[in-house]
Amino acid sequence: MGTIGNPRDYLILTNNPLVQDRMDGRGLYTIRFEPERGFREILVEARDLVYAGHILYTHPLAGSVKPNETPYKSLIVSIEPHGFDAQHAELMSNAIAVFDKFKPISRELGEGVLRDFQLIDYTLLCGAIGFDAAAGLSK
């Protein structure tokens, strides 16, 4: 993955409302919030951007939550293309293949469980870029 560089070059792809709520409007990040997309669709969007030359700044399968267990995903790519990177493209393709290996879990998730999954995704994202997650939560 790319070296974490200038936050103004970050494009955060997310379907997580907590990321949108706590990080948008701070002037540092560009956020593409797409709540209607699922985990896999966020991976595919990031893959397409990486194939177009955008830098992948965060690992697509970070954390210990299996991709079929959580509905939320946040990834960071560069806003502008910087040139094709075969390793980033392979990483994204492999992440989608891993996602596809897991059988979907069809269950109704309660509001508390959804909030927990939002917090896990948000915290992983914040840790990757050095954003103070606790300060963001006290917004």
Short mmCIF file of C-alpha atoms in Angstrom, two decimals:
data_model
loop_
_atom_site.label_atom_id
_atom_site.label_comp_id
_atom_site.label_asym_id
_atom_site.label_seq_id
_atom_site.Cartn_x
_atom_site.Cartn_y
_atom_site.Cartn_z
CA MET A 1 0.00 0.00 0.00
CA GLY A 2 1.01 3.57 -0.45
CA THR A 3 2.76 5.51 2.23
CA ILE A 4 0.28 7.51 4.20
CA GLY A 5 0.88 10.93 2.75
CA ASN A 6 -0.97 14.19 2.59
CA PRO A 7 -4.49 13.93 4.04
CA ARG A 8 -5.68 16.30 1.30
CA ASP A 9 -4.94 13.45 -1.15
CA TYR A 10 -7.24 11.05 0.73
CA LEU A 11 -10.49 9.92 -0.78
CA ILE A 12 -12.37 7.95 1.86
CA LEU A 13 -14.80 5.48 0.33
CA THR A 14 -17.32 4.43 2.94
CA ASN A 15 -20.81 3.19 3.60
CA ASN A 16 -20.37 3.82 7.33
CA PRO A 17 -22.57 6.63 8.68
CA LEU A 18 -20.26 7.09 11.69
CA VAL A 19 -17.32 7.89 9.41
CA GLN A 20 -19.46 10.37 7.50
CA ASP A 21 -20.77 11.96 10.69
CA ARG A 22 -17.47 12.25 12.56
CA MET A 23 -14.94 12.97 9.81
CA ASP A 24 -16.81 15.00 7.21
CA GLY A 25 -16.58 18.76 7.44
CA ARG A 26 -13.20 18.80 9.17
CA GLY A 27 -11.56 20.11 6.02
CA LEU A 28 -8.91 17.40 5.85
CA TYR A 29 -10.58 14.57 4.00
CA THR A 30 -12.74 14.07 0.98
CA ILE A 31 -15.42 11.51 1.83
CA ARG A 32 -17.53 9.61 -0.66
CA PHE A 33 -20.36 8.35 1.54
CA GLU A 34 -22.49 5.73 -0.17
CA PRO A 35 -24.81 4.17 2.42
CA GLU A 36 -26.67 2.11 -0.17
CA ARG A 37 -23.52 0.18 -1.09
CA GLY A 38 -22.45 -2.95 0.67
CA PHE A 39 -18.99 -4.07 1.76
CA ARG A 40 -18.30 -5.76 -1.58
CA GLU A 41 -19.39 -2.73 -3.61
CA ILE A 42 -16.95 -0.55 -1.67
CA LEU A 43 -14.18 -3.05 -2.48
CA VAL A 44 -15.13 -3.05 -6.18
CA GLU A 45 -15.19 0.74 -6.32
CA ALA A 46 -11.74 0.90 -4.70
CA ARG A 47 -10.45 -1.77 -7.09
CA ASP A 48 -11.69 0.19 -10.09
CA LEU A 49 -9.98 3.34 -8.82
CA VAL A 50 -6.74 1.45 -8.15
CA TYR A 51 -6.87 0.02 -11.69
CA ALA A 52 -7.23 3.62 -12.91
CA GLY A 53 -4.01 4.57 -11.09
CA HIS A 54 -5.18 5.75 -7.66
CA ILE A 55 -2.97 4.84 -4.71
CA LEU A 56 -4.40 2.43 -2.14
CA TYR A 57 -3.64 3.88 1.30
CA THR A 58 -5.40 1.37 3.57
CA HIS A 59 -5.60 -2.40 3.51
CA PRO A 60 -8.95 -3.62 2.14
CA LEU A 61 -9.34 -6.36 4.76
CA ALA A 62 -7.88 -4.70 7.86
CA GLY A 63 -9.18 -5.92 11.19
CA SER A 64 -10.33 -9.26 12.45
CA VAL A 65 -14.00 -8.97 11.51
CA LYS A 66 -14.84 -11.30 8.64
CA PRO A 67 -16.20 -9.47 5.61
CA ASN A 68 -19.48 -11.37 5.72
CA GLU A 69 -20.10 -10.40 9.35
CA THR A 70 -20.14 -6.62 9.01
CA PRO A 71 -22.04 -4.45 6.56
CA TYR A 72 -19.56 -1.53 6.86
CA LYS A 73 -16.38 -0.82 4.98
CA SER A 74 -14.17 2.25 4.72
CA LEU A 75 -11.10 2.46 2.50
CA ILE A 76 -8.75 5.24 1.51
CA VAL A 77 -7.42 5.79 -1.98
CA SER A 78 -5.82 8.85 -3.49
CA ILE A 79 -8.08 11.53 -4.93
CA GLU A 80 -5.96 11.78 -8.06
CA PRO A 81 -4.40 8.95 -10.06
CA HIS A 82 -0.64 8.67 -9.55
CA GLY A 83 0.04 5.72 -11.87
CA PHE A 84 -0.93 2.06 -11.95
CA ASP A 85 0.53 -0.13 -9.20
CA ALA A 86 0.27 -3.86 -9.88
CA GLN A 87 0.66 -4.77 -6.18
CA HIS A 88 -2.26 -2.55 -5.20
CA ALA A 89 -4.37 -4.00 -8.01
CA GLU A 90 -3.55 -7.55 -6.92
CA LEU A 91 -4.33 -6.71 -3.29
CA MET A 92 -7.76 -5.38 -4.26
CA SER A 93 -8.54 -8.35 -6.52
CA ASN A 94 -7.50 -10.76 -3.77
CA ALA A 95 -9.65 -8.93 -1.21
CA ILE A 96 -12.71 -9.30 -3.43
CA ALA A 97 -11.90 -13.00 -3.93
CA VAL A 98 -11.63 -13.47 -0.15
CA PHE A 99 -14.94 -11.68 0.34
CA ASP A 100 -16.56 -13.96 -2.24
CA LYS A 101 -15.32 -17.09 -0.42
CA PHE A 102 -17.41 -16.30 2.63
CA LYS A 103 -21.05 -17.26 2.53
CA PRO A 104 -23.32 -14.32 3.22
CA ILE A 105 -24.85 -14.34 6.67
CA SER A 106 -28.48 -13.42 6.42
CA ARG A 107 -29.63 -12.23 9.79
CA GLU A 108 -31.27 -9.16 11.16
CA LEU A 109 -28.76 -6.98 12.98
CA GLY A 110 -30.05 -4.90 15.84
CA GLU A 111 -29.28 -1.21 16.16
CA GLY A 112 -26.69 -1.83 18.89
CA VAL A 113 -24.83 -4.39 16.79
CA LEU A 114 -24.84 -2.05 13.79
CA ARG A 115 -23.40 0.74 15.97
CA ASP A 116 -20.68 -1.64 17.19
CA PHE A 117 -19.72 -2.56 13.60
CA GLN A 118 -19.69 1.14 12.67
CA LEU A 119 -17.36 1.87 15.58
CA ILE A 120 -14.99 -0.97 14.64
CA ASP A 121 -14.73 0.24 11.04
CA TYR A 122 -14.33 3.87 12.14
CA THR A 123 -11.60 2.99 14.65
CA LEU A 124 -9.65 0.93 12.10
CA LEU A 125 -9.81 3.80 9.62
CA CYS A 126 -8.72 6.36 12.22
CA GLY A 127 -5.83 4.16 13.33
CA ALA A 128 -4.56 3.84 9.78
CA ILE A 129 -4.32 7.59 9.25
CA GLY A 130 -3.47 8.77 12.75
CA PHE A 131 -6.81 10.49 13.29
CA ASP A 132 -7.80 10.74 16.95
CA ALA A 133 -10.88 8.51 16.99
CA ALA A 134 -11.85 9.55 20.51
CA ALA A 135 -11.67 13.25 19.64
CA GLY A 136 -13.82 12.56 16.58
CA LEU A 137 -16.42 10.87 18.74
CA SER A 138 -16.62 13.90 21.01
CA LYS A 139 -17.53 16.14 18.06
#
